[in-house]
Short mmCIF file of C-alpha atoms in Angstrom, two decimals:
data_model
loop_
_atom_site.label_atom_id
_atom_site.label_comp_id
_atom_site.label_asym_id
_atom_site.label_seq_id
_atom_site.Cartn_x
_atom_site.Cartn_y
_atom_site.Cartn_z
CA UNK A 1 12.11 34.80 -31.70
CA UNK A 2 14.55 35.69 -28.92
CA UNK A 3 15.08 34.05 -25.53
CA UNK A 4 16.52 35.32 -22.26
CA UNK A 5 16.99 33.06 -19.22
CA UNK A 6 17.06 34.42 -15.68
CA UNK A 7 18.00 31.99 -12.91
CA UNK A 8 15.88 32.30 -9.77
CA UNK A 9 16.14 30.80 -6.29
CA UNK A 10 15.33 27.15 -5.47
CA UNK A 11 16.11 25.79 -8.93
CA UNK A 12 13.60 27.99 -10.71
CA UNK A 13 14.11 30.12 -13.82
CA UNK A 14 12.23 32.77 -15.78
CA UNK A 15 12.32 32.53 -19.56
CA UNK A 16 11.55 35.79 -21.36
CA UNK A 17 10.39 34.95 -24.87
CA UNK A 18 9.95 37.61 -27.54
CA UNK A 19 8.38 37.10 -30.95
CA UNK A 20 8.83 39.74 -33.66
CA UNK A 21 6.14 42.10 -34.88
CA UNK A 22 5.52 40.09 -38.06
CA UNK A 23 4.78 36.89 -36.11
CA UNK A 24 2.39 38.76 -33.83
CA UNK A 25 0.62 40.26 -36.83
CA UNK A 26 0.23 36.81 -38.43
CA UNK A 27 -1.28 35.48 -35.19
CA UNK A 28 -3.77 38.38 -35.07
CA UNK A 29 -4.80 37.68 -38.65
CA UNK A 30 -5.20 33.99 -37.85
CA UNK A 31 -7.36 34.87 -34.84
CA UNK A 32 -9.51 37.12 -37.04
CA UNK A 33 -9.92 34.41 -39.69
CA UNK A 34 -10.92 31.94 -36.98
CA UNK A 35 -13.59 34.26 -35.55
CA UNK A 36 -14.92 36.15 -38.56
CA UNK A 37 -17.69 33.70 -39.36
CA UNK A 38 -19.24 34.51 -35.96
CA UNK A 39 -18.90 38.31 -36.22
CA UNK A 40 -22.01 40.29 -37.14
CA UNK A 41 -22.09 44.07 -37.72
CA UNK A 42 -25.02 45.96 -39.28
CA UNK A 43 -24.40 46.71 -42.95
CA UNK A 44 -22.21 43.65 -43.52
CA UNK A 45 -23.09 40.05 -44.21
CA UNK A 46 -22.17 37.70 -41.37
CA UNK A 47 -18.61 36.49 -41.83
CA UNK A 48 -17.77 39.30 -44.28
CA UNK A 49 -16.90 42.09 -41.84
CA UNK A 50 -13.40 43.46 -42.62
CA UNK A 51 -10.89 43.11 -39.81
CA UNK A 52 -10.21 46.87 -39.81
CA UNK A 53 -13.92 47.54 -39.22
CA UNK A 54 -14.03 45.11 -36.28
CA UNK A 55 -10.93 46.68 -34.74
CA UNK A 56 -12.36 50.18 -35.25
CA UNK A 57 -15.55 49.24 -33.41
CA UNK A 58 -14.13 47.09 -30.62
CA UNK A 59 -10.53 48.26 -30.36
CA UNK A 60 -7.31 46.91 -31.84
CA UNK A 61 -6.91 44.56 -28.88
CA UNK A 62 -10.08 42.62 -29.77
CA UNK A 63 -8.05 39.71 -31.21
CA UNK A 64 -5.07 39.96 -28.86
CA UNK A 65 -6.09 37.18 -26.45
CA UNK A 66 -6.69 34.63 -29.21
CA UNK A 67 -3.50 35.74 -30.96
CA UNK A 68 -1.55 35.17 -27.72
CA UNK A 69 -3.06 31.68 -27.35
CA UNK A 70 -1.97 30.95 -30.92
CA UNK A 71 1.57 32.27 -30.47
CA UNK A 72 2.52 30.98 -27.03
CA UNK A 73 2.57 27.17 -27.58
CA UNK A 74 4.82 27.29 -30.67
CA UNK A 75 7.05 30.02 -29.25
CA UNK A 76 7.47 28.11 -26.00
CA UNK A 77 8.34 24.88 -27.86
CA UNK A 78 11.00 26.75 -29.85
CA UNK A 79 12.34 28.24 -26.63
CA UNK A 80 12.61 24.73 -25.13
CA UNK A 81 14.70 23.60 -28.09
CA UNK A 82 16.92 26.67 -27.84
CA UNK A 83 17.27 26.72 -24.05
CA UNK A 84 20.33 24.95 -22.68
CA UNK A 85 18.77 24.49 -19.24
CA UNK A 86 17.05 21.22 -18.29
CA UNK A 87 13.41 22.24 -17.71
CA UNK A 88 11.39 19.80 -15.56
CA UNK A 89 8.00 21.42 -15.01
CA UNK A 90 5.07 22.88 -16.83
CA UNK A 91 5.46 26.65 -17.37
CA UNK A 92 3.62 29.44 -15.58
CA UNK A 93 2.91 31.89 -18.39
CA UNK A 94 2.58 35.65 -18.03
CA UNK A 95 2.17 38.05 -20.95
CA UNK A 96 4.32 41.15 -20.38
CA UNK A 97 3.91 43.03 -23.67
CA UNK A 98 1.03 42.82 -26.11
CA UNK A 99 0.56 45.97 -28.22
CA UNK A 100 -0.17 46.64 -31.87
CA UNK A 101 2.97 47.22 -33.90
CA UNK A 102 5.28 45.91 -31.17
CA UNK A 103 6.89 42.52 -30.51
CA UNK A 104 4.84 40.10 -28.42
CA UNK A 105 6.63 39.27 -25.15
CA UNK A 106 5.77 36.75 -22.46
CA UNK A 107 7.56 35.00 -19.60
CA UNK A 108 7.52 31.34 -18.63
CA UNK A 109 8.49 30.51 -15.05
CA UNK A 110 9.77 26.95 -14.89
CA UNK A 111 11.60 24.53 -12.62
CA UNK A 112 15.09 23.42 -13.54
CA UNK A 113 16.47 19.97 -12.87
CA UNK A 114 18.20 20.18 -9.49
CA UNK A 115 21.74 19.05 -8.96
CA UNK A 116 22.15 15.81 -7.04
CA UNK A 117 24.86 15.28 -4.47
CA UNK A 118 25.27 11.53 -4.66
CA UNK A 119 25.92 9.57 -1.52
CA UNK A 120 27.34 6.07 -1.51
CA UNK A 121 25.97 4.13 -4.46
CA UNK A 122 28.42 1.25 -4.76
CA UNK A 123 28.17 -1.55 -2.26
CA UNK A 124 25.05 -0.43 -0.44
CA UNK A 125 23.77 -3.07 1.97
CA UNK A 126 20.44 -4.83 1.41
CA UNK A 127 18.77 -7.78 3.10
CA UNK A 128 19.21 -11.12 1.35
CA UNK A 129 15.88 -12.63 0.37
CA UNK A 130 15.38 -16.38 0.68
CA UNK A 131 14.24 -17.85 -2.66
CA UNK A 132 13.94 -21.47 -1.54
CA UNK A 133 10.58 -23.10 -2.24
CA UNK A 134 9.10 -25.28 0.49
CA UNK A 135 6.95 -28.39 0.06
CA UNK A 136 4.13 -26.49 1.77
CA UNK A 137 4.26 -23.77 -0.91
CA UNK A 138 4.15 -26.38 -3.66
CA UNK A 139 1.19 -28.07 -1.95
CA UNK A 140 -0.61 -24.71 -1.65
CA UNK A 141 -0.08 -23.94 -5.35
CA UNK A 142 -1.40 -27.33 -6.39
CA UNK A 143 -4.35 -26.92 -4.03
CA UNK A 144 -5.19 -23.58 -5.66
CA UNK A 145 -5.20 -25.31 -9.03
CA UNK A 146 -7.55 -27.98 -7.63
CA UNK A 147 -9.83 -25.19 -6.40
CA UNK A 148 -9.76 -23.60 -9.86
CA UNK A 149 -10.83 -26.89 -11.39
CA UNK A 150 -13.48 -27.78 -8.81
CA UNK A 151 -17.06 -28.28 -9.90
CA UNK A 152 -20.24 -27.43 -8.06
CA UNK A 153 -22.55 -30.36 -7.49
CA UNK A 154 -26.05 -30.43 -6.00
CA UNK A 155 -26.51 -32.53 -2.85
CA UNK A 156 -29.81 -33.58 -1.30
CA UNK A 157 -28.85 -36.30 1.16
CA UNK A 158 -27.52 -34.19 4.01
CA UNK A 159 -28.09 -30.90 5.87
CA UNK A 160 -26.18 -27.67 5.30
CA UNK A 161 -22.53 -27.53 6.34
CA UNK A 162 -19.95 -24.75 6.39
CA UNK A 163 -18.76 -23.76 2.91
CA UNK A 164 -21.94 -24.88 1.14
CA UNK A 165 -23.55 -22.73 -1.54
CA UNK A 166 -27.21 -22.51 -0.70
CA UNK A 167 -30.35 -21.09 -2.23
CA UNK A 168 -32.90 -19.99 0.37
CA UNK A 169 -36.06 -18.06 1.08
CA UNK A 170 -36.13 -15.89 4.21
CA UNK A 171 -38.22 -13.30 5.97
CA UNK A 172 -37.13 -11.19 8.95
CA UNK A 173 -39.22 -10.02 11.93
CA UNK A 174 -38.55 -7.44 14.65
CA UNK A 175 -40.89 -7.58 17.67
CA UNK A 176 -43.01 -10.01 15.67
CA UNK A 177 -43.48 -7.60 12.76
CA UNK A 178 -42.02 -8.12 9.29
CA UNK A 179 -39.76 -5.22 8.28
CA UNK A 180 -39.00 -3.66 4.92
CA UNK A 181 -36.04 -5.19 3.10
CA UNK A 182 -36.02 -8.27 5.31
CA UNK A 183 -37.46 -10.69 2.77
CA UNK A 184 -35.72 -12.64 0.03
CA UNK A 185 -36.61 -15.48 -2.33
CA UNK A 186 -34.22 -17.87 -4.08
CA UNK A 187 -31.37 -15.94 -2.52
CA UNK A 188 -27.86 -17.35 -3.14
CA UNK A 189 -25.76 -17.53 0.04
CA UNK A 190 -22.44 -19.24 0.62
CA UNK A 191 -22.18 -20.34 4.24
CA UNK A 192 -19.13 -18.78 5.86
CA UNK A 193 -18.82 -15.96 3.34
CA UNK A 194 -19.73 -13.30 5.91
CA UNK A 195 -22.21 -11.76 3.47
CA UNK A 196 -25.03 -11.63 6.06
CA UNK A 197 -25.33 -10.21 9.58
CA UNK A 198 -22.84 -11.75 12.03
CA UNK A 199 -24.24 -15.00 13.43
CA UNK A 200 -26.76 -15.53 10.62
CA UNK A 201 -24.88 -18.00 8.43
CA UNK A 202 -23.58 -20.13 11.31
CA UNK A 203 -27.15 -20.86 12.44
CA UNK A 204 -28.00 -22.33 9.03
CA UNK A 205 -25.43 -25.09 9.50
CA UNK A 206 -27.48 -28.26 10.05
CA UNK A 207 -30.57 -26.94 8.28
CA UNK A 208 -32.32 -29.43 6.00
CA UNK A 209 -33.77 -28.79 2.56
CA UNK A 210 -37.43 -27.77 2.71
CA UNK A 211 -37.57 -27.38 6.49
CA UNK A 212 -38.07 -23.98 8.11
CA UNK A 213 -35.21 -22.84 10.35
CA UNK A 214 -35.36 -19.89 12.73
CA UNK A 215 -32.27 -17.68 12.86
CA UNK A 216 -31.97 -15.18 15.72
CA UNK A 217 -29.58 -12.25 15.31
CA UNK A 218 -28.94 -8.74 16.61
CA UNK A 219 -28.33 -6.01 14.07
CA UNK A 220 -25.00 -4.18 14.56
CA UNK A 221 -25.11 -0.71 16.13
CA UNK A 222 -23.68 0.76 12.93
CA UNK A 223 -26.05 -1.09 10.57
CA UNK A 224 -26.84 0.90 7.42
CA UNK A 225 -30.60 0.97 8.12
CA UNK A 226 -30.85 3.22 11.17
CA UNK A 227 -34.25 1.88 12.29
CA UNK A 228 -32.73 -1.61 12.68
CA UNK A 229 -29.54 -0.64 14.50
CA UNK A 230 -29.09 -2.74 17.67
CA UNK A 231 -32.47 -4.47 17.21
CA UNK A 232 -33.00 -8.20 17.79
CA UNK A 233 -34.54 -10.00 14.84
CA UNK A 234 -35.81 -13.45 13.92
CA UNK A 235 -35.46 -14.73 10.36
CA UNK A 236 -37.58 -17.62 9.16
CA UNK A 237 -35.45 -19.40 6.57
CA UNK A 238 -36.09 -22.29 4.21
CA UNK A 239 -33.16 -23.84 2.37
CA UNK A 240 -34.25 -24.82 -1.14
CA UNK A 241 -30.96 -26.09 -2.59
CA UNK A 242 -27.51 -27.12 -1.38
CA UNK A 243 -24.45 -27.24 -3.60
CA UNK A 244 -20.89 -28.09 -2.68
CA UNK A 245 -17.55 -27.79 -4.41
CA UNK A 246 -16.10 -31.11 -5.46
CA UNK A 247 -12.35 -31.03 -5.86
CA UNK A 248 -10.71 -33.29 -8.44
CA UNK A 249 -8.66 -36.17 -7.04
CA UNK A 250 -4.97 -35.48 -6.75
CA UNK A 251 -3.58 -38.06 -9.15
CA UNK A 252 -1.92 -38.51 -12.55
CA UNK A 253 -5.22 -37.85 -14.33
CA UNK A 254 -5.53 -34.46 -12.62
CA UNK A 255 -1.93 -33.62 -13.59
CA UNK A 256 -2.52 -34.46 -17.26
CA UNK A 257 -5.75 -32.42 -17.28
CA UNK A 258 -4.17 -29.22 -15.95
CA UNK A 259 -0.68 -29.45 -17.46
CA UNK A 260 1.42 -30.95 -20.24
CA UNK A 261 2.71 -33.64 -17.90
CA UNK A 262 1.46 -37.20 -17.62
CA UNK A 263 2.27 -37.85 -13.98
CA UNK A 264 1.63 -36.04 -10.73
CA UNK A 265 5.31 -36.15 -9.77
CA UNK A 266 6.33 -34.44 -13.04
CA UNK A 267 3.63 -31.82 -12.58
CA UNK A 268 4.75 -31.23 -9.00
CA UNK A 269 8.36 -30.66 -10.11
CA UNK A 270 7.20 -28.17 -12.73
CA UNK A 271 5.13 -26.29 -10.14
CA UNK A 272 8.19 -26.10 -7.89
CA UNK A 273 10.36 -24.86 -10.78
CA UNK A 274 7.86 -22.12 -11.65
CA UNK A 275 7.61 -21.04 -8.02
CA UNK A 276 11.41 -20.84 -7.80
CA UNK A 277 11.59 -18.69 -10.94
CA UNK A 278 8.88 -16.40 -9.60
CA UNK A 279 10.64 -16.06 -6.24
CA UNK A 280 13.97 -15.30 -7.90
CA UNK A 281 12.31 -12.63 -10.06
CA UNK A 282 10.54 -11.07 -7.08
CA UNK A 283 13.74 -11.17 -5.01
CA UNK A 284 15.65 -9.39 -7.76
CA UNK A 285 12.98 -6.69 -7.98
CA UNK A 286 12.93 -6.30 -4.19
CA UNK A 287 16.73 -6.12 -4.07
CA UNK A 288 16.75 -3.40 -6.74
CA UNK A 289 14.03 -1.43 -4.97
CA UNK A 290 15.89 -1.63 -1.63
CA UNK A 291 19.27 -0.78 -3.18
CA UNK A 292 17.97 2.24 -5.08
CA UNK A 293 16.08 3.42 -1.99
CA UNK A 294 19.29 3.23 0.04
CA UNK A 295 21.13 5.35 -2.54
CA UNK A 296 18.30 7.89 -2.65
CA UNK A 297 18.33 8.22 1.15
CA UNK A 298 22.09 8.80 1.08
CA UNK A 299 21.84 11.52 -1.60
CA UNK A 300 20.95 15.21 -1.33
CA UNK A 301 18.91 17.41 -3.68
CA UNK A 302 16.56 20.40 -3.52
CA UNK A 303 13.45 19.63 -5.56
CA UNK A 304 11.44 22.67 -6.74
CA UNK A 305 7.76 22.51 -5.82
CA UNK A 306 6.75 23.14 -9.45
CA UNK A 307 8.55 19.94 -10.46
CA UNK A 308 6.61 17.93 -7.87
CA UNK A 309 3.30 19.50 -8.94
CA UNK A 310 3.98 18.62 -12.58
CA UNK A 311 4.75 15.02 -11.58
CA UNK A 312 1.55 14.85 -9.50
CA UNK A 313 -0.61 15.90 -12.44
CA UNK A 314 1.21 13.52 -14.75
CA UNK A 315 0.57 10.59 -12.39
CA UNK A 316 -3.15 11.38 -12.14
CA UNK A 317 -3.38 11.79 -15.92
CA UNK A 318 -1.65 8.42 -16.40
CA UNK A 319 -4.20 6.88 -14.03
CA UNK A 320 -7.01 8.47 -16.04
CA UNK A 321 -5.63 6.92 -19.23
CA UNK A 322 -5.48 3.47 -17.61
CA UNK A 323 -9.07 3.49 -16.37
CA UNK A 324 -10.27 4.92 -19.70
CA UNK A 325 -8.83 1.80 -21.36
CA UNK A 326 -11.02 -0.21 -18.96
CA UNK A 327 -14.11 1.69 -20.07
CA UNK A 328 -14.36 4.11 -17.14
CA UNK A 329 -14.05 7.85 -17.71
CA UNK A 330 -12.30 10.08 -15.19
CA UNK A 331 -15.58 11.90 -14.55
CA UNK A 332 -17.29 8.60 -13.68
CA UNK A 333 -14.42 7.58 -11.39
CA UNK A 334 -14.52 10.90 -9.53
CA UNK A 335 -18.28 10.53 -9.02
CA UNK A 336 -17.97 6.92 -7.82
CA UNK A 337 -15.24 7.81 -5.32
CA UNK A 338 -16.85 11.09 -4.26
CA UNK A 339 -13.64 13.01 -4.91
CA UNK A 340 -12.31 15.62 -7.32
CA UNK A 341 -9.26 16.03 -9.53
CA UNK A 342 -7.36 18.28 -7.12
CA UNK A 343 -7.91 15.86 -4.23
CA UNK A 344 -6.38 13.10 -6.33
CA UNK A 345 -3.45 15.34 -7.21
CA UNK A 346 -2.87 16.12 -3.52
CA UNK A 347 -3.10 12.44 -2.58
CA UNK A 348 -0.25 11.34 -4.86
CA UNK A 349 2.23 13.99 -3.70
CA UNK A 350 4.38 11.62 -1.54
CA UNK A 351 4.66 9.10 -4.40
CA UNK A 352 5.41 11.91 -6.86
CA UNK A 353 8.28 13.20 -4.76
CA UNK A 354 9.62 9.67 -4.24
CA UNK A 355 9.49 9.01 -7.98
CA UNK A 356 11.35 12.24 -8.73
CA UNK A 357 14.08 11.55 -6.17
CA UNK A 358 14.66 8.03 -7.53
CA UNK A 359 14.79 9.27 -11.10
CA UNK A 360 17.21 12.11 -10.33
CA UNK A 361 19.53 9.81 -8.40
CA UNK A 362 19.53 7.18 -11.15
CA UNK A 363 20.26 9.84 -13.77
CA UNK A 364 23.15 11.06 -11.63
CA UNK A 365 24.55 7.53 -11.26
CA UNK A 366 24.22 6.96 -15.02
CA UNK A 367 26.16 10.18 -15.63
CA UNK A 368 28.82 9.37 -13.03
CA UNK A 369 29.39 5.87 -14.45
CA UNK A 370 28.94 6.92 -18.10
CA UNK A 371 26.12 4.39 -18.55
CA UNK A 372 24.92 5.56 -21.94
CA UNK A 373 22.47 3.60 -24.09
CA UNK A 374 23.80 2.26 -27.38
CA UNK A 375 22.17 2.61 -30.80
CA UNK A 376 21.47 -1.14 -30.72
CA UNK A 377 19.66 -0.80 -27.39
CA UNK A 378 17.64 2.11 -28.75
CA UNK A 379 16.61 0.06 -31.79
CA UNK A 380 15.65 -2.86 -29.54
CA UNK A 381 13.47 -0.53 -27.48
CA UNK A 382 11.73 0.68 -30.64
CA UNK A 383 10.94 -2.94 -31.51
CA UNK A 384 9.41 -3.46 -28.07
CA UNK A 385 7.30 -0.32 -28.50
CA UNK A 386 6.25 -1.47 -31.97
CA UNK A 387 5.04 -4.78 -30.52
CA UNK A 388 3.09 -3.03 -27.76
CA UNK A 389 1.37 -0.63 -30.17
CA UNK A 390 1.11 -3.21 -32.96
CA UNK A 391 2.96 -1.00 -35.43
CA UNK A 392 5.89 -1.40 -37.79
CA UNK A 393 9.23 -0.50 -36.19
CA UNK A 394 9.99 1.94 -39.03
CA UNK A 395 6.71 3.71 -38.35
CA UNK A 396 7.54 4.08 -34.65
CA UNK A 397 11.00 5.38 -35.57
CA UNK A 398 9.47 7.99 -37.90
CA UNK A 399 7.26 9.25 -35.06
CA UNK A 400 10.26 9.90 -32.82
CA UNK A 401 11.56 13.46 -32.82
CA UNK A 402 14.86 14.43 -31.23
CA UNK A 403 13.17 15.21 -27.91
CA UNK A 404 11.42 11.82 -27.83
CA UNK A 405 14.58 9.96 -28.78
CA UNK A 406 16.50 11.76 -26.04
CA UNK A 407 13.85 10.70 -23.53
CA UNK A 408 14.06 7.03 -24.55
CA UNK A 409 17.86 7.04 -24.40
CA UNK A 410 17.69 8.58 -20.94
CA UNK A 411 15.16 5.95 -19.80
CA UNK A 412 17.52 3.20 -20.98
CA UNK A 413 20.43 4.82 -19.14
CA UNK A 414 18.33 5.01 -15.96
CA UNK A 415 17.57 1.28 -16.21
CA UNK A 416 21.29 0.60 -16.54
CA UNK A 417 21.95 2.71 -13.46
CA UNK A 418 19.39 0.73 -11.44
CA UNK A 419 20.99 -2.52 -12.58
CA UNK A 420 24.46 -1.16 -11.76
CA UNK A 421 23.43 -0.24 -8.21
CA UNK A 422 21.76 -3.65 -7.73
CA UNK A 423 24.70 -5.63 -9.07
CA UNK A 424 27.09 -3.78 -6.77
CA UNK A 425 24.86 -4.04 -3.69
CA UNK A 426 25.98 -6.29 -0.83
CA UNK A 427 23.44 -8.74 0.52
CA UNK A 428 23.32 -9.71 4.16
CA UNK A 429 20.92 -11.96 6.03
CA UNK A 430 18.03 -10.12 7.57
CA UNK A 431 18.14 -10.04 11.37
#
């Protein structure tokens, strides 16, 4: 195999890849072997037609397309290993020579990693984020825990009040006539949830169990059922059950039930500590995001469109993998959202470009500051990956080729660059 690289404008390049005649011949034979069981010619048993006979009847080029599809992936991978340029996009393939007895030649048009002109990356200014935890925030966190541990109890000694969970029967009438879809039995409705037409739930406040209550409403002009839009209606409702949430008392017993602490004061201190740790973590992440963004905005680069398009597809494919793990196929998602793959690709373009710019800048900072990953850091990363995939570290290591290892080392260097920028950023109080 031979490779020629031609630099083009806007950080693009054309790779001309040539495989020798012998490799092309092997690919044709492989294509024939793959197809021969489906070939039928009078006078021969199916699957037993000689290749020369097939080529005589249909032309020597009959297996060329399949042979090209066999050759291109391996030849392109070898070209990637041989090429000294940093290729950052999927290739656009074009076959330029495919003839019997001649070398097979194709071109791959690709994007090259653009050069980055770094702006200021040491001492960029970011807003200081307050990480102090207030008593109100502690109270709110404890109140959420009370809500999580509340129990629903049935009440029968009072009428409905806001926030109650009710079970009711209802039937709706417009101009004195019952309408389709306006009737429900044993329907669960939480008062104040906004689940029903505006004004409906408020009129049930004060209703007593077993007594009929009339609720008068006007359907919104944009109501889903066109024949009811803007119409006045009367619903005859009967509340059959009332339940309310009973919060646990805020005392030492509550603290011991929801935590490892025996007293409410100890539990409260622990809640405050956890909130402080969370705020510090979030502040660090926000500081890093702001610092890196400032460096990106101060830097210059010309990103080839093919690089952005490749990133767009990668992001959508990553999304597809995530929802597949949740039991939803990409086809199902596209149907549910009434969209298509290309629309999703188009939608993520701004994020794709932002991700590329950040990555290129961080790689440039890592190079400028010589922030290389060590062998120890690489081994530690393999251990993390082994834990995630529930595999032995040695097994993960065996799966890593040179290209994969290079990618991991570069990821580690990029993390170091982000940390370097953050550590050297100057915080100032937000105005």
